[in-house]
Amino acid sequence: MPESSFFRPALAKMQPYTPGEQPAPGKTVKLNTNENPYPPPKEVVEAIQHAATGAINRYPDPVATAFRRAAANALGLPGPEWILAGNGSDEILTMLVRGFVGEGQRLRLPYPSYILYRTLADIQGADWEQVAFEDGWKLPAAFGKTENDVRLVFLPNPNSPSGTVVPPAEIEQLASTMTCPLVVDEAYADFAETNCLDLVQKHENILVTRTLSKSYGLAGIRFGFLVAQPHVIAELAKIKDSYNCDMISIAAATAAMGCQEWLADVVAKMNATRSRLADRLTTLGFNVTPSQANFVWCQHPSGDHQGMYEFLKKNQILVRFMKFPEWGDGLRISVGTDEQIDACLMMLENYLKKNA
């Protein structure tokens, strides 16, 4: 088909974001998209069932009041006015780019990291710049450099694909050198030793995004949120769709916020599995980056990561093969159940023996 002239030039030039593969339900061991392998707590399931039999012929609460109150209480925030709810944290990221970065202005992000940030800038007709991590996944001084046309900085923390963390004190120092907002994307923060929620109350240009897709086991619900000072939340609320979160997702997310004991238990279980996975991969000869997320990033001296990925996929085990130009490639393996991880490790060991 011929190219249409109807679309904005920015769309013609951009490359779409490619999400992780989602196979049809079956026997596949799915370790490629950092989902929680365990079902959500029963309170969440009951809340979904109750909402589904309620007044779904009516529009939902446009600002998700019940969720914001529950989240503020669970996270120790001053009140619900510090929270903006979204249809997954990806919608929150979209609102942030739309709110802060104009056409021809720039977005900054570290590299390698979440490539959706680049796509969101492309959609906006904005520019983006990547600042490469130094050895040991350290941020260089250039990441905090003030430039007038840089209107927004994204920092995934823990980072993907590495699972590494920039300490809050360093993030606070970075923000003090910036004249634009610094968004700390904490999609995996529940698995980490630290987070930046306290910094939001001290600095108006530090914003934190969270999702319920990972630690809370609600990837299929699509619910995320932003934590920022109330005047920032109020301005960004002008951008969101009128009813951006549906009634069922609001009910599920609200119930999840009341299940902090369940959260602590499942995070402890997954972190223990993560440690065992990292140890076993190291024994198999992989170089494993210490992770504070629900996945590990590993590289093998053979460099045959694509071959390993294809072999695992052929045997119904999905992991993520990731290749970063001018940086390298490797495997990102999500933390599954102990049984799923054992199956993955067994297949990797078989492959390495076969190709020794």
Tab-separated table of N, CA, C and O in Angstrom, residues 115-219:
chain	number	residue	atom	x	y	z
A	115	ILE	N	13.138	1.552	26.381
A	115	ILE	CA	13.134	2.259	25.111
A	115	ILE	C	11.788	2.909	24.794
A	115	ILE	O	11.701	3.702	23.849
A	116	LEU	N	10.743	2.622	25.574
A	116	LEU	CA	9.468	3.303	25.345
A	116	LEU	C	9.617	4.811	25.492
A	116	LEU	O	8.919	5.576	24.823
A	117	TYR	N	10.526	5.268	26.356
A	117	TYR	CA	10.725	6.711	26.531
A	117	TYR	C	11.011	7.378	25.182
A	117	TYR	O	10.492	8.456	24.884
A	118	ARG	N	11.817	6.743	24.367
A	118	ARG	CA	12.166	7.306	23.064
A	118	ARG	C	10.936	7.369	22.165
A	118	ARG	O	10.727	8.355	21.440
A	119	THR	N	10.136	6.315	22.205
A	119	THR	CA	8.930	6.283	21.387
A	119	THR	C	7.977	7.412	21.764
A	119	THR	O	7.378	8.058	20.886
A	120	LEU	N	7.829	7.662	23.061
A	120	LEU	CA	6.929	8.722	23.509
A	120	LEU	C	7.409	10.091	23.037
A	120	LEU	O	6.605	10.958	22.675
A	121	ALA	N	8.722	10.293	23.031
A	121	ALA	CA	9.264	11.546	22.506
A	121	ALA	C	8.992	11.661	21.009
A	121	ALA	O	8.607	12.737	20.519
A	122	ASP	N	9.185	10.571	20.275
A	122	ASP	CA	8.940	10.573	18.834
A	122	ASP	C	7.486	10.923	18.527
A	122	ASP	O	7.197	11.695	17.602
A	123	ILE	N	6.558	10.355	19.276
A	123	ILE	CA	5.137	10.643	19.064
A	123	ILE	C	4.856	12.126	19.243
A	123	ILE	O	4.071	12.733	18.510
A	124	GLN	N	5.525	12.724	20.219
A	124	GLN	CA	5.322	14.133	20.546
A	124	GLN	C	5.998	15.058	19.538
A	124	GLN	O	5.755	16.263	19.531
A	125	GLY	N	6.845	14.500	18.676
A	125	GLY	CA	7.613	15.353	17.779
A	125	GLY	C	8.774	16.008	18.496
A	125	GLY	O	9.332	17.009	18.024
A	126	ALA	N	9.150	15.433	19.629
A	126	ALA	CA	10.259	15.954	20.422
A	126	ALA	C	11.533	15.179	20.098
A	126	ALA	O	11.501	14.109	19.481
A	127	ASP	N	12.649	15.726	20.538
A	127	ASP	CA	13.928	15.032	20.397
A	127	ASP	C	14.230	14.278	21.685
A	127	ASP	O	13.662	14.563	22.736
A	128	TRP	N	15.141	13.319	21.592
A	128	TRP	CA	15.583	12.610	22.789
A	128	TRP	C	17.080	12.383	22.700
A	128	TRP	O	17.654	12.331	21.614
A	129	GLU	N	17.692	12.319	23.876
A	129	GLU	CA	19.115	12.033	23.936
A	129	GLU	C	19.368	10.951	24.973
A	129	GLU	O	18.711	10.906	26.009
A	130	GLN	N	20.297	10.078	24.650
A	130	GLN	CA	20.667	8.996	25.547
A	130	GLN	C	22.040	9.279	26.135
A	130	GLN	O	22.965	9.659	25.420
A	131	VAL	N	22.157	9.074	27.442
A	131	VAL	CA	23.441	9.199	28.124
A	131	VAL	C	23.829	7.807	28.604
A	131	VAL	O	23.117	7.211	29.426
A	132	ALA	N	24.920	7.293	28.095
A	132	ALA	CA	25.305	5.908	28.379
A	132	ALA	C	25.783	5.739	29.817
A	132	ALA	O	26.514	6.590	30.349
A	133	PHE	N	25.350	4.652	30.439
A	133	PHE	CA	25.894	4.284	31.744
A	133	PHE	C	27.393	4.030	31.613
A	133	PHE	O	27.874	3.537	30.585
A	134	GLU	N	28.110	4.333	32.675
A	134	GLU	CA	29.520	3.980	32.745
A	134	GLU	C	29.657	2.558	33.291
A	134	GLU	O	28.664	1.929	33.668
A	135	ASP	N	30.867	2.047	33.342
A	135	ASP	CA	31.098	0.714	33.884
A	135	ASP	C	30.495	0.600	35.284
A	135	ASP	O	30.587	1.536	36.089
A	136	GLY	N	29.899	-0.554	35.556
A	136	GLY	CA	29.257	-0.742	36.855
A	136	GLY	C	27.893	-0.089	36.940
A	136	GLY	O	27.343	0.067	38.038
A	137	TRP	N	27.346	0.286	35.777
A	137	TRP	CA	26.018	0.905	35.714
A	137	TRP	C	25.959	2.188	36.554
A	137	TRP	O	24.989	2.444	37.257
A	138	LYS	N	27.006	3.001	36.429
A	138	LYS	CA	27.060	4.287	37.107
A	138	LYS	C	26.625	5.384	36.142
A	138	LYS	O	26.943	5.347	34.950
A	139	LEU	N	25.917	6.378	36.660
A	139	LEU	CA	25.526	7.509	35.831
A	139	LEU	C	26.681	8.491	35.716
A	139	LEU	O	27.249	8.909	36.726
A	140	PRO	N	27.025	8.915	34.508
A	140	PRO	CA	28.088	9.907	34.353
A	140	PRO	C	27.593	11.305	34.725
A	140	PRO	O	26.380	11.554	34.809
A	141	ALA	N	28.517	12.221	34.939
A	141	ALA	CA	28.155	13.590	35.305
A	141	ALA	C	27.276	14.234	34.246
A	141	ALA	O	26.410	15.070	34.561
A	142	ALA	N	27.450	13.838	32.995
A	142	ALA	CA	26.675	14.436	31.899
A	142	ALA	C	25.178	14.206	32.046
A	142	ALA	O	24.376	14.965	31.498
A	143	PHE	N	24.805	13.181	32.787
A	143	PHE	CA	23.379	12.902	32.942
A	143	PHE	C	22.671	14.035	33.696
A	143	PHE	O	21.492	14.286	33.485
A	144	GLY	N	23.381	14.713	34.583
A	144	GLY	CA	22.776	15.799	35.347
A	144	GLY	C	23.034	17.180	34.782
A	144	GLY	O	22.682	18.185	35.408
A	145	LYS	N	23.618	17.260	33.594
A	145	LYS	CA	23.966	18.551	32.994
A	145	LYS	C	22.717	19.349	32.650
A	145	LYS	O	21.771	18.841	32.062
A	146	THR	N	22.702	20.618	33.020
A	146	THR	CA	21.560	21.496	32.740
A	146	THR	C	21.678	22.070	31.335
A	146	THR	O	22.692	22.662	30.978
A	147	GLU	N	20.635	21.873	30.540
A	147	GLU	CA	20.551	22.460	29.202
A	147	GLU	C	19.121	22.944	29.010
A	147	GLU	O	18.162	22.235	29.321
A	148	ASN	N	18.960	24.122	28.448
A	148	ASN	CA	17.645	24.772	28.408
A	148	ASN	C	16.605	23.991	27.623
A	148	ASN	O	15.415	24.034	27.954
A	149	ASP	N	17.036	23.279	26.569
A	149	ASP	CA	16.039	22.580	25.766
A	149	ASP	C	15.746	21.174	26.263
A	149	ASP	O	14.915	20.471	25.693
A	150	VAL	N	16.415	20.749	27.336
A	150	VAL	CA	16.073	19.476	27.976
A	150	VAL	C	14.962	19.752	28.978
A	150	VAL	O	15.181	20.393	30.008
A	151	ARG	N	13.772	19.257	28.686
A	151	ARG	CA	12.585	19.615	29.464
A	151	ARG	C	12.140	18.523	30.424
A	151	ARG	O	11.296	18.748	31.278
A	152	LEU	N	12.698	17.318	30.271
A	152	LEU	CA	12.290	16.195	31.115
A	152	LEU	C	13.394	15.143	31.093
A	152	LEU	O	14.001	14.889	30.053
A	153	VAL	N	13.634	14.536	32.264
A	153	VAL	CA	14.635	13.478	32.373
A	153	VAL	C	13.968	12.254	32.988
A	153	VAL	O	13.304	12.354	34.029
A	154	PHE	N	14.135	11.102	32.326
A	154	PHE	CA	13.625	9.838	32.848
A	154	PHE	C	14.775	9.023	33.430
A	154	PHE	O	15.840	8.905	32.816
A	155	LEU	N	14.537	8.433	34.593
A	155	LEU	CA	15.517	7.545	35.205
A	155	LEU	C	14.796	6.324	35.770
A	155	LEU	O	14.199	6.389	36.850
A	156	PRO	N	14.797	5.194	35.045
A	156	PRO	CA	14.199	3.976	35.603
A	156	PRO	C	15.071	3.461	36.735
A	156	PRO	O	16.279	3.289	36.570
A	157	ASN	N	14.446	3.198	37.884
A	157	ASN	CA	15.219	2.860	39.081
A	157	ASN	C	14.413	1.941	39.992
A	157	ASN	O	13.498	2.415	40.667
A	158	PRO	N	14.690	0.620	40.020
A	158	PRO	CA	15.720	-0.116	39.314
A	158	PRO	C	15.595	-0.009	37.788
A	158	PRO	O	14.501	0.135	37.254
A	159	ASN	N	16.744	-0.096	37.156
A	159	ASN	CA	16.808	0.025	35.710
A	159	ASN	C	16.464	-1.306	35.048
A	159	ASN	O	16.638	-2.366	35.634
A	160	SER	N	15.982	-1.216	33.826
A	160	SER	CA	15.856	-2.401	32.974
A	160	SER	C	16.703	-2.145	31.730
A	160	SER	O	16.612	-1.049	31.152
A	161	PRO	N	17.583	-3.064	31.349
A	161	PRO	CA	17.548	-4.492	31.678
A	161	PRO	C	18.415	-4.909	32.865
A	161	PRO	O	18.479	-6.100	33.176
A	162	SER	N	19.102	-3.985	33.499
A	162	SER	CA	20.157	-4.378	34.440
A	162	SER	C	19.658	-4.746	35.833
A	162	SER	O	20.287	-5.532	36.534
A	163	GLY	N	18.539	-4.141	36.281
A	163	GLY	CA	18.074	-4.358	37.644
A	163	GLY	C	18.863	-3.570	38.673
A	163	GLY	O	18.672	-3.749	39.883
A	164	THR	N	19.741	-2.694	38.216
A	164	THR	CA	20.588	-1.912	39.119
A	164	THR	C	19.864	-0.673	39.625
A	164	THR	O	18.897	-0.204	39.028
A	165	VAL	N	20.390	-0.133	40.739
A	165	VAL	CA	19.741	0.995	41.409
A	165	VAL	C	20.732	2.145	41.592
A	165	VAL	O	21.878	1.930	41.984
A	166	VAL	N	20.259	3.348	41.321
A	166	VAL	CA	20.994	4.565	41.670
A	166	VAL	C	20.514	4.986	43.060
A	166	VAL	O	19.307	5.142	43.273
A	167	PRO	N	21.410	5.150	44.033
A	167	PRO	CA	20.981	5.470	45.402
A	167	PRO	C	20.194	6.775	45.476
A	167	PRO	O	20.468	7.720	44.720
A	168	PRO	N	19.195	6.856	46.365
A	168	PRO	CA	18.387	8.080	46.497
A	168	PRO	C	19.222	9.340	46.720
A	168	PRO	O	18.882	10.404	46.195
A	169	ALA	N	20.290	9.254	47.493
A	169	ALA	CA	21.121	10.436	47.737
A	169	ALA	C	21.713	10.973	46.441
A	169	ALA	O	21.802	12.197	46.241
A	170	GLU	N	22.110	10.073	45.543
A	170	GLU	CA	22.652	10.500	44.254
A	170	GLU	C	21.565	11.106	43.381
A	170	GLU	O	21.802	12.081	42.656
A	171	ILE	N	20.361	10.536	43.449
A	171	ILE	CA	19.241	11.081	42.681
A	171	ILE	C	18.884	12.477	43.190
A	171	ILE	O	18.610	13.397	42.403
A	172	GLU	N	18.894	12.663	44.488
A	172	GLU	CA	18.613	13.977	45.058
A	172	GLU	C	19.643	15.006	44.585
A	172	GLU	O	19.298	16.146	44.253
A	173	GLN	N	20.908	14.606	44.527
A	173	GLN	CA	21.952	15.499	44.053
A	173	GLN	C	21.751	15.836	42.580
A	173	GLN	O	21.902	16.996	42.156
A	174	LEU	N	21.387	14.832	41.777
A	174	LEU	CA	21.115	15.076	40.364
A	174	LEU	C	19.991	16.087	40.178
A	174	LEU	O	20.103	17.021	39.379
A	175	ALA	N	18.909	15.891	40.919
A	175	ALA	CA	17.746	16.778	40.784
A	175	ALA	C	18.098	18.219	41.136
A	175	ALA	O	17.559	19.166	40.550
A	176	SER	N	19.016	18.384	42.087
A	176	SER	CA	19.388	19.740	42.507
A	176	SER	C	20.148	20.487	41.420
A	176	SER	O	20.231	21.722	41.452
A	177	THR	N	20.703	19.760	40.446
A	177	THR	CA	21.437	20.403	39.354
A	177	THR	C	20.562	20.627	38.131
A	177	THR	O	21.020	21.234	37.160
A	178	MET	N	19.324	20.140	38.158
A	178	MET	CA	18.450	20.206	36.990
A	178	MET	C	17.410	21.307	37.139
A	178	MET	O	16.906	21.567	38.229
A	179	THR	N	17.076	21.914	36.031
A	179	THR	CA	16.015	22.917	36.010
A	179	THR	C	14.725	22.364	35.418
A	179	THR	O	13.790	23.109	35.150
A	180	CYS	N	14.689	21.045	35.221
A	180	CYS	CA	13.501	20.389	34.683
A	180	CYS	C	13.125	19.236	35.600
A	180	CYS	O	13.892	18.861	36.484
A	181	PRO	N	11.950	18.649	35.415
A	181	PRO	CA	11.562	17.495	36.246
A	181	PRO	C	12.439	16.270	35.998
A	181	PRO	O	12.838	15.993	34.867
A	182	LEU	N	12.717	15.550	37.066
A	182	LEU	CA	13.406	14.266	37.017
A	182	LEU	C	12.390	13.199	37.423
A	182	LEU	O	11.937	13.178	38.574
A	183	VAL	N	12.017	12.355	36.486
A	183	VAL	CA	11.036	11.303	36.735
A	183	VAL	C	11.763	10.015	37.089
A	183	VAL	O	12.504	9.470	36.274
A	184	VAL	N	11.569	9.545	38.315
A	184	VAL	CA	12.153	8.280	38.749
A	184	VAL	C	11.091	7.200	38.524
A	184	VAL	O	10.072	7.155	39.220
A	185	ASP	N	11.337	6.371	37.528
A	185	ASP	CA	10.382	5.325	37.141
A	185	ASP	C	10.637	4.108	38.019
A	185	ASP	O	11.571	3.344	37.789
A	186	GLU	N	9.787	3.929	39.034
A	186	GLU	CA	9.986	2.877	40.032
A	186	GLU	C	9.075	1.678	39.799
A	186	GLU	O	8.449	1.158	40.717
A	187	ALA	N	9.026	1.201	38.566
A	187	ALA	CA	8.186	0.045	38.253
A	187	ALA	C	8.558	-1.171	39.089
A	187	ALA	O	7.695	-1.998	39.403
A	188	TYR	N	9.838	-1.288	39.464
A	188	TYR	CA	10.319	-2.474	40.177
A	188	TYR	C	10.753	-2.166	41.606
A	188	TYR	O	11.428	-2.977	42.248
A	189	ALA	N	10.360	-1.021	42.122
A	189	ALA	CA	10.886	-0.556	43.410
A	189	ALA	C	10.502	-1.452	44.580
A	189	ALA	O	11.237	-1.509	45.575
A	190	ASP	N	9.380	-2.157	44.497
A	190	ASP	CA	8.984	-3.018	45.613
A	190	ASP	C	9.973	-4.165	45.828
A	190	ASP	O	10.000	-4.753	46.915
A	191	PHE	N	10.770	-4.469	44.819
A	191	PHE	CA	11.767	-5.534	44.951
A	191	PHE	C	13.124	-4.996	45.400
A	191	PHE	O	14.053	-5.771	45.616
A	192	ALA	N	13.240	-3.679	45.520
A	192	ALA	CA	14.524	-3.047	45.806
A	192	ALA	C	14.658	-2.689	47.281
A	192	ALA	O	13.687	-2.710	48.045
A	193	GLU	N	15.879	-2.331	47.659
A	193	GLU	CA	16.162	-1.982	49.051
A	193	GLU	C	15.814	-0.542	49.366
A	193	GLU	O	15.664	-0.175	50.539
A	194	THR	N	15.706	0.314	48.352
A	194	THR	CA	15.423	1.734	48.559
A	194	THR	C	14.407	2.223	47.540
A	194	THR	O	14.138	1.558	46.535
A	195	ASN	N	13.850	3.408	47.795
A	195	ASN	CA	13.008	4.075	46.805
A	195	ASN	C	13.101	5.585	47.038
A	195	ASN	O	13.765	6.036	47.981
A	196	CYS	N	12.422	6.344	46.199
A	196	CYS	CA	12.558	7.810	46.229
A	196	CYS	C	11.279	8.532	46.628
A	196	CYS	O	11.141	9.737	46.366
A	197	LEU	N	10.328	7.838	47.255
A	197	LEU	CA	9.078	8.501	47.632
A	197	LEU	C	9.315	9.668	48.579
A	197	LEU	O	8.665	10.718	48.469
A	198	ASP	N	10.227	9.529	49.519
A	198	ASP	CA	10.489	10.617	50.464
A	198	ASP	C	11.026	11.861	49.760
A	198	ASP	O	10.777	12.995	50.209
A	199	LEU	N	11.745	11.671	48.672
A	199	LEU	CA	12.329	12.811	47.969
A	199	LEU	C	11.265	13.675	47.296
A	199	LEU	O	11.473	14.872	47.093
A	200	VAL	N	10.131	13.070	46.941
A	200	VAL	CA	9.062	13.819	46.280
A	200	VAL	C	8.562	14.943	47.174
A	200	VAL	O	8.267	16.050	46.706
A	201	GLN	N	8.475	14.690	48.460
A	201	GLN	CA	7.968	15.696	49.381
A	201	GLN	C	8.964	16.828	49.599
A	201	GLN	O	8.584	17.926	50.009
A	202	LYS	N	10.224	16.592	49.290
A	202	LYS	CA	11.260	17.598	49.498
A	202	LYS	C	11.571	18.410	48.242
A	202	LYS	O	12.079	19.533	48.340
A	203	HIS	N	11.285	17.839	47.069
A	203	HIS	CA	11.690	18.485	45.814
A	203	HIS	C	10.557	18.426	44.802
A	203	HIS	O	10.132	17.336	44.418
A	204	GLU	N	10.109	19.577	44.327
A	204	GLU	CA	8.988	19.583	43.387
A	204	GLU	C	9.371	19.014	42.030
A	204	GLU	O	8.495	18.602	41.261
A	205	ASN	N	10.666	18.977	41.710
A	205	ASN	CA	11.055	18.456	40.395
A	205	ASN	C	11.428	16.981	40.426
A	205	ASN	O	11.911	16.439	39.436
A	206	ILE	N	11.195	16.297	41.554
A	206	ILE	CA	11.334	14.835	41.593
A	206	ILE	C	9.942	14.216	41.586
A	206	ILE	O	9.123	14.487	42.475
A	207	LEU	N	9.668	13.418	40.574
A	207	LEU	CA	8.386	12.740	40.406
A	207	LEU	C	8.655	11.233	40.357
A	207	LEU	O	9.661	10.804	39.790
A	208	VAL	N	7.762	10.449	40.929
A	208	VAL	CA	7.942	8.995	40.980
A	208	VAL	C	6.749	8.308	40.323
A	208	VAL	O	5.594	8.624	40.628
A	209	THR	N	7.036	7.389	39.418
A	209	THR	CA	5.968	6.579	38.815
A	209	THR	C	6.030	5.165	39.365
A	209	THR	O	7.102	4.632	39.656
A	210	ARG	N	4.868	4.566	39.515
A	210	ARG	CA	4.748	3.189	40.012
A	210	ARG	C	3.733	2.431	39.155
A	210	ARG	O	2.880	3.033	38.490
A	211	THR	N	3.799	1.105	39.215
A	211	THR	CA	2.850	0.248	38.522
A	211	THR	C	2.407	-0.874	39.447
A	211	THR	O	3.139	-1.254	40.367
A	212	LEU	N	1.219	-1.413	39.186
A	212	LEU	CA	0.741	-2.585	39.912
A	212	LEU	C	0.933	-3.863	39.094
A	212	LEU	O	0.486	-4.932	39.479
A	213	SER	N	1.624	-3.737	37.953
A	213	SER	CA	1.792	-4.882	37.057
A	213	SER	C	2.811	-5.887	37.559
A	213	SER	O	2.733	-7.068	37.207
A	214	LYS	N	3.781	-5.447	38.343
A	214	LYS	CA	4.897	-6.309	38.713
A	214	LYS	C	4.662	-6.947	40.080
A	214	LYS	O	4.248	-8.087	40.178
A	215	SER	N	4.926	-6.217	41.133
A	215	SER	CA	4.880	-6.803	42.475
A	215	SER	C	3.473	-7.204	42.896
A	215	SER	O	3.300	-8.186	43.625
A	216	TYR	N	2.456	-6.479	42.466
A	216	TYR	CA	1.088	-6.783	42.890
A	216	TYR	C	0.404	-7.831	42.010
A	216	TYR	O	-0.733	-8.228	42.284
A	217	GLY	N	1.058	-8.271	40.933
A	217	GLY	CA	0.495	-9.320	40.095
A	217	GLY	C	-0.730	-8.905	39.310
A	217	GLY	O	-1.616	-9.717	39.058
A	218	LEU	N	-0.771	-7.621	38.864
A	218	LEU	CA	-1.956	-7.126	38.166
A	218	LEU	C	-1.630	-6.612	36.769
A	218	LEU	O	-2.203	-5.623	36.305
A	219	ALA	N	-0.715	-7.290	36.071
A	219	ALA	CA	-0.341	-6.849	34.725
A	219	ALA	C	-1.537	-6.817	33.784
A	219	ALA	O	-1.626	-5.965	32.902
